CSV table of C-alpha atoms in Angstrom, one decimal:
chain,number,residue,atom,x,y,z
S,20,GLN,CA,0.0,0.0,0.0
S,21,ILE,CA,1.4,3.3,-0.8
S,22,PRO,CA,-0.7,5.7,0.9
S,23,THR,CA,-0.2,8.9,-0.9
S,24,THR,CA,-2.4,11.5,0.5
S,25,MET,CA,-3.5,14.4,-1.7
S,26,LEU,CA,-5.7,17.4,-1.2
S,27,PHE,CA,-7.4,18.8,-4.3
S,28,SER,CA,-9.2,22.0,-5.3
S,29,ARG,CA,-10.8,23.2,-8.5
S,30,TYR,CA,-10.6,26.8,-9.5
S,31,ILE,CA,-13.1,28.3,-11.9
S,32,ASN,CA,-11.7,31.4,-13.7
S,33,MET,CA,-9.5,31.9,-10.6
S,34,CYS,CA,-12.6,32.5,-8.5
S,35,PHE,CA,-14.5,29.9,-6.5
S,36,VAL,CA,-18.1,28.9,-7.1
S,37,ARG,CA,-20.3,26.8,-4.8
S,38,ARG,CA,-18.5,24.4,-2.4
S,39,ASP,CA,-19.3,21.1,-4.1
S,40,PHE,CA,-16.0,19.6,-3.1
S,41,VAL,CA,-14.4,16.3,-3.4
S,42,PHE,CA,-11.0,14.7,-1.2
S,43,SER,CA,-6.4,11.9,-1.6
S,44,VAL,CA,-0.7,6.0,0.0
S,45,ALA,CA,-0.5,8.5,-1.9
S,46,ILE,CA,-2.7,10.7,0.2
S,47,LEU,CA,-3.9,13.6,-1.8
S,48,LEU,CA,-5.9,16.7,-0.8
S,49,LEU,CA,-7.7,18.1,-3.8
S,50,LEU,CA,-9.4,21.5,-4.0
S,51,PHE,CA,-12.4,21.9,-6.3
S,52,ALA,CA,-13.8,25.6,-5.4
S,53,THR,CA,-15.3,29.6,-3.6
S,54,THR,CA,-14.0,33.2,-3.3
S,55,CYS,CA,-11.4,34.7,-5.5
S,56,LEU,CA,-7.7,33.9,-4.8
S,57,GLY,CA,-7.0,37.5,-3.8
S,58,SER,CA,-9.5,37.4,-1.0
S,59,PHE,CA,-8.1,34.3,0.9
S,60,LEU,CA,-8.1,34.9,4.6
S,61,LYS,CA,-5.5,33.5,7.0
S,62,THR,CA,-6.7,31.2,9.7
S,63,GLU,CA,-3.6,31.0,11.9
S,64,ASN,CA,-5.1,33.1,14.7
S,65,LYS,CA,-8.3,30.9,14.6
S,66,ILE,CA,-6.6,27.5,14.9
S,67,LYS,CA,-7.6,25.4,17.9
S,68,SER,CA,-5.7,22.4,19.2
S,69,ALA,CA,-6.5,19.5,21.5
S,70,VAL,CA,-4.6,16.4,22.6
S,71,PHE,CA,-6.4,13.2,23.3
S,72,LEU,CA,-5.6,9.7,24.4
S,73,SER,CA,-6.9,6.4,23.0
S,74,PRO,CA,-8.2,3.8,25.4
S,75,LYS,CA,-5.4,2.1,27.3
S,76,PHE,CA,-3.8,-1.0,25.8
S,77,GLU,CA,-1.3,-3.4,27.4
S,78,LEU,CA,1.8,-4.9,25.7
S,79,GLY,CA,4.3,-7.4,26.9
S,80,PRO,CA,7.6,-8.3,25.1
S,81,GLY,CA,6.8,-9.6,21.7
S,82,SER,CA,3.1,-9.1,21.9
S,83,VAL,CA,0.8,-7.4,19.3
S,84,ILE,CA,-2.3,-5.3,19.5
S,85,ASN,CA,-4.4,-4.4,16.4
S,86,ARG,CA,-7.5,-2.8,18.0
S,87,TYR,CA,-10.4,-0.7,16.7
S,88,TYR,CA,-11.6,1.9,19.2
S,89,TYR,CA,-15.0,3.5,18.4
S,90,GLY,CA,-16.5,6.7,19.7
S,91,ILE,CA,-13.1,8.2,20.4
S,92,ASP,CA,-12.7,11.8,21.7
S,93,PHE,CA,-12.7,14.2,18.9
S,94,PRO,CA,-13.5,18.0,18.4
S,95,LYS,CA,-17.2,18.6,18.1
S,96,GLY,CA,-19.2,20.8,15.8
S,97,HIS,CA,-19.0,22.0,12.2
S,98,ILE,CA,-15.3,22.4,11.7
S,99,ALA,CA,-12.4,22.3,9.2
S,100,LEU,CA,-9.6,19.9,10.2
S,101,LYS,CA,-6.1,21.4,9.7
S,102,SER,CA,-3.8,18.6,11.0
S,103,PHE,CA,-3.8,15.3,12.8
S,104,ASN,CA,-0.9,13.3,14.2
S,105,ALA,CA,-0.3,10.6,16.8
S,106,GLU,CA,2.3,8.6,18.7
S,107,VAL,CA,2.6,5.9,21.3
S,108,VAL,CA,3.2,7.1,24.9
S,109,ASP,CA,3.2,5.5,28.3
S,110,GLU,CA,1.1,6.3,31.4
S,111,ALA,CA,3.5,9.2,32.3
S,112,GLY,CA,3.2,10.6,28.8
S,113,ASN,CA,6.7,9.6,27.7
S,114,SER,CA,7.2,9.0,24.0
S,115,ILE,CA,8.0,5.3,23.3
S,116,PRO,CA,10.8,4.6,20.8
S,117,LEU,CA,10.1,2.4,17.8
S,118,HIS,CA,12.7,-0.2,18.9
S,119,GLU,CA,10.6,-0.9,21.9
S,120,THR,CA,7.1,-0.6,20.6
S,121,TYR,CA,6.8,-0.4,16.8
S,122,LEU,CA,3.9,1.6,15.6
S,123,HIS,CA,3.0,-0.4,12.4
S,124,HIS,CA,0.1,1.9,11.6
S,125,TRP,CA,-2.7,4.0,13.1
S,126,VAL,CA,-5.8,4.9,11.1
S,127,VAL,CA,-8.6,7.3,11.9
S,128,ALA,CA,-12.0,6.9,10.3
S,129,ARG,CA,-15.3,8.8,10.3
S,130,TYR,CA,-18.7,7.1,10.7
S,131,HIS,CA,-22.3,7.8,11.4
S,132,GLN,CA,-23.9,6.0,14.3
S,133,SER,CA,-27.6,5.6,15.1
S,134,LYS,CA,-28.7,7.6,18.1
S,135,HIS,CA,-30.7,4.5,19.2
S,136,VAL,CA,-27.4,2.6,19.9
S,137,THR,CA,-26.9,2.6,23.7
S,138,HIS,CA,-23.6,0.7,23.9
S,139,THR,CA,-20.6,0.7,21.6
S,140,GLU,CA,-18.1,-2.1,21.7
S,141,ASN,CA,-14.6,-0.7,21.5
S,142,ASP,CA,-12.9,-3.6,19.9
S,143,THR,CA,-14.9,-5.1,17.0
S,144,HIS,CA,-13.9,-4.2,13.5
S,145,ARG,CA,-17.2,-5.7,12.2
S,146,MET,CA,-19.3,-3.1,14.0
S,147,LEU,CA,-19.4,-0.8,11.0
S,148,HIS,CA,-20.9,-3.5,8.9
S,149,ASN,CA,-24.4,-3.2,10.4
S,150,SER,CA,-27.3,-0.8,9.8
S,151,ASN,CA,-26.6,1.2,13.0
S,152,HIS,CA,-23.2,2.3,11.8
S,153,VAL,CA,-22.3,3.8,8.4
S,154,MET,CA,-18.7,4.3,7.4
S,155,VAL,CA,-18.1,7.8,5.8
S,156,ARG,CA,-15.2,7.0,3.4
S,157,ASN,CA,-12.8,9.4,1.9
S,158,SER,CA,-13.1,10.3,-1.8
S,159,GLY,CA,-10.4,7.9,-3.0
S,160,ILE,CA,-10.9,5.1,-5.5
S,161,CYS,CA,-10.4,2.0,-3.3
S,162,GLN,CA,-13.5,0.0,-2.6
S,163,GLU,CA,-15.1,-2.3,-0.1
S,164,ASN,CA,-13.4,-2.0,3.3
S,165,ALA,CA,-10.0,-0.9,2.0
S,166,LEU,CA,-8.4,2.4,2.9
S,167,GLY,CA,-11.5,4.4,3.7
S,168,GLN,CA,-9.8,6.5,6.5
S,169,TYR,CA,-9.4,10.2,6.8
S,170,PHE,CA,-5.9,10.1,8.4
S,171,GLY,CA,-3.3,7.4,8.9
S,172,LEU,CA,0.5,6.9,9.2
S,173,GLY,CA,2.9,4.5,10.8
S,174,SER,CA,6.5,4.6,12.2
S,175,GLU,CA,7.0,7.9,10.4
S,176,THR,CA,4.3,9.7,12.3
S,177,ARG,CA,6.5,12.0,14.5
S,178,GLY,CA,8.4,13.3,11.5
S,179,THR,CA,5.7,13.8,8.9
S,180,GLU,CA,3.9,17.0,8.2
S,181,THR,CA,0.1,16.7,8.1
S,182,ARG,CA,-0.7,20.4,8.0
S,183,VAL,CA,-3.4,21.5,5.6
S,184,PRO,CA,-2.4,25.0,4.5
S,185,ASP,CA,-4.5,28.1,4.5
S,186,PRO,CA,-7.2,28.8,3.3
S,187,PHE,CA,-8.0,25.1,3.0
S,188,GLY,CA,-9.5,22.7,5.4
S,189,ILE,CA,-11.2,19.2,5.6
S,190,GLU,CA,-14.8,19.8,6.3
S,191,VAL,CA,-16.4,17.6,9.0
S,192,GLY,CA,-19.3,17.8,11.4
S,193,ASN,CA,-21.7,19.4,9.0
S,194,PRO,CA,-25.2,18.5,10.4
S,195,GLU,CA,-26.7,18.8,7.0
S,196,VAL,CA,-24.8,15.6,5.8
S,197,VAL,CA,-25.6,13.5,8.8
S,198,PRO,CA,-28.7,11.2,8.2
S,199,GLU,CA,-31.7,11.8,10.3
S,200,GLY,CA,-31.5,9.8,13.5
S,201,PHE,CA,-27.7,9.5,13.3
S,202,GLU,CA,-24.7,11.3,14.8
S,203,GLU,CA,-21.1,11.7,13.6
S,204,LYS,CA,-18.4,9.6,15.4
S,205,TRP,CA,-14.8,8.7,14.9
S,206,MET,CA,-12.8,5.5,15.2
S,207,VAL,CA,-9.1,4.8,15.6
S,208,ASN,CA,-7.3,1.6,14.6
S,209,VAL,CA,-4.0,1.0,16.4
S,210,HIS,CA,-1.6,-1.6,15.3
S,211,ALA,CA,1.5,-1.8,17.6
S,212,ILE,CA,4.2,-4.5,18.1
S,213,ASP,CA,6.3,-4.7,21.2
S,214,THR,CA,9.8,-5.8,20.1
S,215,ARG,CA,11.5,-5.8,23.5
S,216,GLY,CA,13.6,-8.9,23.7
S,217,ALA,CA,12.7,-10.0,20.2
S,218,GLU,CA,14.9,-12.5,18.5
S,219,ASP,CA,14.6,-10.5,15.3
S,220,LYS,CA,13.2,-7.0,15.8
S,221,MET,CA,12.8,-6.1,12.2
S,222,GLY,CA,11.4,-9.5,11.4
S,223,CYS,CA,8.7,-8.9,14.0
S,224,THR,CA,7.9,-5.4,12.5
S,225,GLU,CA,7.6,-7.0,9.1
S,226,CYS,CA,5.2,-9.6,10.5
S,227,LYS,CA,7.2,-12.6,9.2
S,228,CYS,CA,5.0,-15.6,9.8
S,229,GLU,CA,7.8,-18.0,11.0
S,230,LEU,CA,8.5,-15.6,13.9
S,231,TYR,CA,4.9,-15.6,14.9
S,232,ASN,CA,4.4,-19.4,14.5
S,233,VAL,CA,1.0,-19.0,12.8
S,234,THR,CA,-0.6,-20.9,10.0
S,235,VAL,CA,-4.1,-19.5,10.2
S,236,ASP,CA,-5.4,-15.9,10.3
S,237,LYS,CA,-7.5,-14.3,13.0
S,238,TYR,CA,-10.7,-15.9,11.5
S,239,GLY,CA,-9.2,-19.4,11.5
S,240,ARG,CA,-8.6,-19.5,7.8
S,241,THR,CA,-5.5,-21.3,6.6
S,242,ILE,CA,-2.7,-18.9,5.4
S,243,ARG,CA,-1.5,-19.9,2.0
S,244,PRO,CA,2.1,-21.4,1.9
S,245,ASP,CA,3.6,-18.6,-0.3
S,246,TYR,CA,2.5,-15.9,2.2
S,247,VAL,CA,5.6,-15.5,4.3
S,248,GLY,CA,4.8,-12.3,6.1
S,249,GLY,CA,2.3,-9.5,6.5
S,250,LEU,CA,-0.9,-8.4,8.4
S,251,LEU,CA,-2.3,-12.0,8.5
S,252,CYS,CA,0.6,-13.1,10.7
S,253,CYS,CA,0.7,-10.3,13.3
S,254,SER,CA,-3.0,-9.8,14.2
S,255,ASP,CA,-4.4,-8.8,17.5
S,256,TYR,CA,-2.9,-10.9,20.4
S,257,ALA,CA,-0.2,-12.5,18.2
S,258,GLN,CA,3.2,-13.2,19.8
S,259,CYS,CA,6.6,-12.7,18.1
S,260,LYS,CA,9.5,-15.0,19.0
S,261,LEU,CA,11.7,-13.8,21.9
S,262,LYS,CA,15.3,-14.5,22.7
S,263,GLU,CA,15.6,-17.6,24.9
S,264,GLY,CA,15.0,-16.8,28.5
S,265,PHE,CA,14.1,-13.2,28.0
S,266,GLU,CA,11.4,-11.8,30.4
S,267,GLY,CA,10.0,-8.3,30.7
S,268,PRO,CA,7.0,-6.6,32.3
S,269,LYS,CA,3.8,-5.7,30.6
S,270,ARG,CA,3.2,-2.0,30.3
S,271,SER,CA,0.2,0.2,29.7
S,272,LEU,CA,0.3,2.4,26.6
S,273,TYR,CA,-1.8,4.8,24.7
S,274,LEU,CA,-2.0,6.4,21.3
S,275,ARG,CA,-1.7,10.1,22.0
S,276,TYR,CA,-3.2,12.1,19.1
S,277,THR,CA,-3.2,15.9,18.4
S,278,VAL,CA,-5.9,17.5,16.4
S,279,LYS,CA,-5.9,21.0,15.0
S,280,TRP,CA,-8.9,22.7,13.5
S,281,VAL,CA,-10.8,25.9,12.9
S,282,ASP,CA,-14.5,26.5,13.2
S,283,TRP,CA,-16.3,26.4,9.8
S,284,ASP,CA,-17.0,29.7,8.1
S,285,ASP,CA,-17.0,31.1,4.6
S,286,SER,CA,-13.2,31.9,4.7
S,287,VAL,CA,-12.4,28.1,4.6
S,288,VAL,CA,-12.0,26.5,1.2
S,289,PRO,CA,-12.9,22.8,1.5
S,290,VAL,CA,-10.7,20.0,0.2
S,291,LYS,CA,-11.2,16.3,-0.2
S,292,ILE,CA,-9.0,13.3,0.6
S,293,TYR,CA,-8.0,10.7,-2.1
S,294,ILE,CA,-6.0,7.6,-1.1
S,295,LEU,CA,-4.4,5.6,-3.8
S,296,ASP,CA,-2.8,2.2,-3.4
S,297,VAL,CA,0.1,0.8,-5.5
S,298,THR,CA,-1.3,-2.7,-5.1
S,299,ASP,CA,-4.6,-1.7,-6.7
S,300,SER,CA,-5.3,-4.2,-9.5
S,301,LEU,CA,-7.8,-2.1,-11.5
S,302,LYS,CA,-10.3,-3.9,-13.8
S,303,LEU,CA,-12.4,-2.0,-16.3
S,304,SER,CA,-15.7,-3.4,-17.7
S,305,ASN,CA,-18.2,-2.0,-20.1
S,306,ASN,CA,-21.9,-2.0,-19.6
S,307,SER,CA,-24.9,-0.1,-21.0
S,308,LYS,CA,-24.2,2.8,-18.7
S,309,GLY,CA,-20.6,3.2,-19.6
S,310,ILE,CA,-17.3,1.9,-18.1
S,311,ASN,CA,-17.2,0.5,-14.6
S,312,SER,CA,-14.0,0.5,-12.5
S,313,ASP,CA,-13.4,-2.4,-10.1
S,314,HIS,CA,-10.6,-1.5,-7.7
S,315,ASN,CA,-9.0,-4.2,-5.6
S,316,CYS,CA,-6.6,-2.4,-3.1
S,317,LYS,CA,-4.7,-5.2,-1.4
S,318,VAL,CA,-2.9,-2.8,1.0
S,319,GLU,CA,0.4,-4.7,1.3
S,320,TYR,CA,2.8,-6.7,-0.8
S,321,GLN,CA,6.2,-8.5,-0.6
S,322,VAL,CA,9.6,-7.3,-1.8
S,323,ASP,CA,11.7,-10.3,-2.8
S,324,SER,CA,15.5,-10.2,-2.3
S,325,CYS,CA,17.4,-9.5,-5.5
S,326,GLY,CA,20.1,-11.7,-6.9
S,327,THR,CA,23.8,-11.6,-6.0
S,328,ASP,CA,24.8,-10.1,-9.3
S,329,HIS,CA,22.5,-7.1,-8.7
S,330,LYS,CA,23.8,-6.6,-5.2
S,331,GLU,CA,27.4,-6.2,-6.6
S,332,GLY,CA,26.2,-3.7,-9.1
S,333,ASN,CA,24.0,-1.7,-6.6
S,334,GLY,CA,21.0,-2.5,-8.7
S,335,CYS,CA,18.8,-3.8,-5.9
S,336,VAL,CA,15.7,-1.7,-6.2
S,337,ASP,CA,12.2,-3.2,-6.3
S,338,VAL,CA,9.8,-1.0,-8.3
S,339,MET,CA,6.1,-1.5,-7.9
S,340,LYS,CA,3.8,0.5,-10.2
S,341,THR,CA,0.1,0.9,-11.0
S,342,SER,CA,-1.8,3.2,-13.3
S,343,LEU,CA,-5.2,4.5,-12.2
S,344,PRO,CA,-7.7,6.8,-13.9
S,345,LEU,CA,-9.1,9.5,-11.6
S,346,GLN,CA,-12.6,10.3,-12.6
S,347,THR,CA,-12.7,13.7,-10.9
S,348,GLY,CA,-9.6,15.8,-10.8
S,349,GLY,CA,-8.7,19.1,-9.2
S,350,TYR,CA,-5.7,21.1,-7.9
S,351,VAL,CA,-3.3,19.3,-5.6
S,352,ILE,CA,-2.9,21.0,-2.2
S,353,TYR,CA,-0.9,18.4,-0.3
S,354,GLY,CA,0.6,14.9,-0.9
S,355,VAL,CA,2.5,12.3,1.0
S,356,ALA,CA,3.3,8.6,0.8
S,357,HIS,CA,3.6,5.8,3.4
S,358,GLN,CA,6.4,3.3,3.4
S,359,HIS,CA,7.9,0.7,5.7
S,360,SER,CA,11.6,0.0,6.5
S,361,GLY,CA,13.5,-0.6,3.2
S,362,GLY,CA,11.4,2.1,1.4
S,363,ILE,CA,13.4,4.6,-0.6
S,364,GLY,CA,10.6,6.7,-2.0
S,365,SER,CA,7.3,6.9,-3.8
S,366,THR,CA,6.2,9.1,-6.8
S,367,LEU,CA,2.9,10.0,-8.4
S,368,TYR,CA,3.1,10.8,-12.1
S,369,GLY,CA,0.5,12.5,-14.3
S,370,GLN,CA,-0.6,11.1,-17.6
S,371,ASP,CA,2.0,13.2,-19.4
S,372,GLY,CA,4.8,11.9,-17.2
S,373,ARG,CA,5.1,15.1,-15.0
S,374,VAL,CA,5.8,14.5,-11.3
S,375,ILE,CA,2.8,15.4,-9.2
S,376,CYS,CA,4.3,14.5,-5.9
S,377,SER,CA,7.5,12.7,-4.8
S,378,SER,CA,7.6,11.6,-1.1
S,379,ILE,CA,10.9,10.4,0.3
S,380,PRO,CA,11.5,8.6,3.7
S,381,SER,CA,14.0,9.8,6.3
S,382,TYR,CA,15.7,7.2,8.6
S,383,GLY,CA,16.8,7.7,12.1
S,384,ASN,CA,20.3,7.3,13.4
S,385,GLY,CA,20.0,7.3,17.2
S,386,ASN,CA,18.0,5.7,20.0
S,387,GLU,CA,15.7,8.4,21.1
S,388,ALA,CA,12.0,8.5,20.1
S,389,GLY,CA,11.7,10.2,16.7
S,390,ASN,CA,15.3,9.3,15.7
S,391,GLU,CA,15.4,5.5,15.9
S,392,SER,CA,18.2,4.0,13.9
S,393,GLY,CA,17.1,1.8,11.0
S,394,TYR,CA,13.5,2.9,11.1
S,395,ILE,CA,11.6,5.3,8.9
S,396,VAL,CA,11.0,8.3,11.1
S,397,GLY,CA,9.5,10.7,8.6
S,398,MET,CA,8.2,11.1,5.0
S,399,SER,CA,8.6,14.3,2.9
S,400,THR,CA,5.4,16.0,1.9
S,401,CYS,CA,4.4,18.0,-1.2
S,402,TYR,CA,2.8,21.5,-1.0
S,403,PRO,CA,2.5,22.8,-4.5
S,404,LYS,CA,1.6,26.5,-4.9
S,405,PRO,CA,-2.2,26.5,-5.0
S,406,GLY,CA,-3.4,26.5,-8.6
S,407,SER,CA,-0.1,25.2,-10.0
S,408,MET,CA,-0.6,21.4,-10.0
S,409,LYS,CA,-3.8,20.4,-11.8
S,410,ILE,CA,-5.1,16.8,-12.3
S,411,MET,CA,-7.6,16.7,-15.2
S,412,ASP,CA,-10.9,14.9,-14.9
S,413,GLY,CA,-10.4,11.4,-16.2
S,414,GLU,CA,-6.6,11.6,-16.1
S,415,THR,CA,-4.7,8.4,-15.7
S,416,LEU,CA,-2.1,8.7,-12.9
S,417,THR,CA,0.8,6.3,-12.3
S,418,LEU,CA,1.8,5.5,-8.7
S,419,GLU,CA,5.3,4.1,-8.1
S,420,SER,CA,6.8,2.7,-5.0
S,421,ASN,CA,10.5,1.9,-4.6
S,422,TYR,CA,12.1,-0.4,-2.0
S,423,ASN,CA,15.7,-1.4,-1.4
S,424,SER,CA,15.7,-5.2,-2.2
S,425,THR,CA,19.1,-6.2,-0.9
S,426,LYS,CA,17.0,-8.4,1.4
S,427,GLU,CA,13.4,-9.5,1.5
S,428,HIS,CA,10.8,-7.3,3.0
S,429,THR,CA,7.3,-8.6,3.9
S,430,GLY,CA,4.1,-6.8,4.4
S,431,VAL,CA,5.3,-3.5,2.9
S,432,MET,CA,2.9,-0.7,2.1
């Protein structure tokens, strides 16, 4: 999965019309429209900020949590989101380094819940699949239950910019779009792996099946023999192999997340989120109403080790590509990619070959939280000058993800 996030906007004769807006492993924010460019208002003085904690979770050496917490604390009202970021902390609020607890990913999603629901189970991913709960997906092209989130990052979370620049914002909390009898809620999925005492720390973070000693997934289904690592092998309550004789205490941890926003008013230009996935195996079919697109976003894939001859010539780069038509275009406001250890960058190209956004990882070189050696601790972001980077309606984009393949990497995104 390459989450590339993009924010888009559409200008009409350099002025804005009504706010009928649309949102982007690549994550893209796209602007579609309101007010002339010259009358943009700054929002810095209006920005509000709040810090929240997820429900507590416990991890012992080698253990895994992959939990879905519903009804989390979140700013109320009709607002424009300006940034969202998160990290794992202990009960004293100390930041936990990745070489102790690896934050595989966190994902924040929006949903509508019936007001008749009196109890919400925190930890059931299937809850959104009933009539009392309706997922409000982003505007991206993945389908079914894949990549419908509004925000999400992984180990790079502390060093990746998520700011939506002025005068733009992600509109949420509008009572006019909430169905009668429902209310807007938010969910966070936290996937964390405790690697204290692990026999192979990086192997644990890449969810190598042999280290977790699993042959079936969390639903009891047999894992196919050629699947050597990934999400199926490091599900909730899984246990990664420890060094012989190692013992360590359990500890209570939280996902601490910081949200920044402004109250909604006419000075905010709405953008929409598009998430694209490099594993998307698009199928096009014709029918009486035109061409249908069937997107299968598989979220993760495997990078095989290159041959010895390539290693000697420094040619060990695994390149994964997919081409995807974007039905509704707009102007790119923000873009970023998501990669795991071994990643060396991701690029989104336009149909004419132009670079829309290139997002490059930075690796740590120390021990402290935010600078952990060998781990991706940040991804570079794209902020084109508003109005300068346009994606046309129906344009076919090419998403490319590059990984160093001097050794195998499993479950990469």
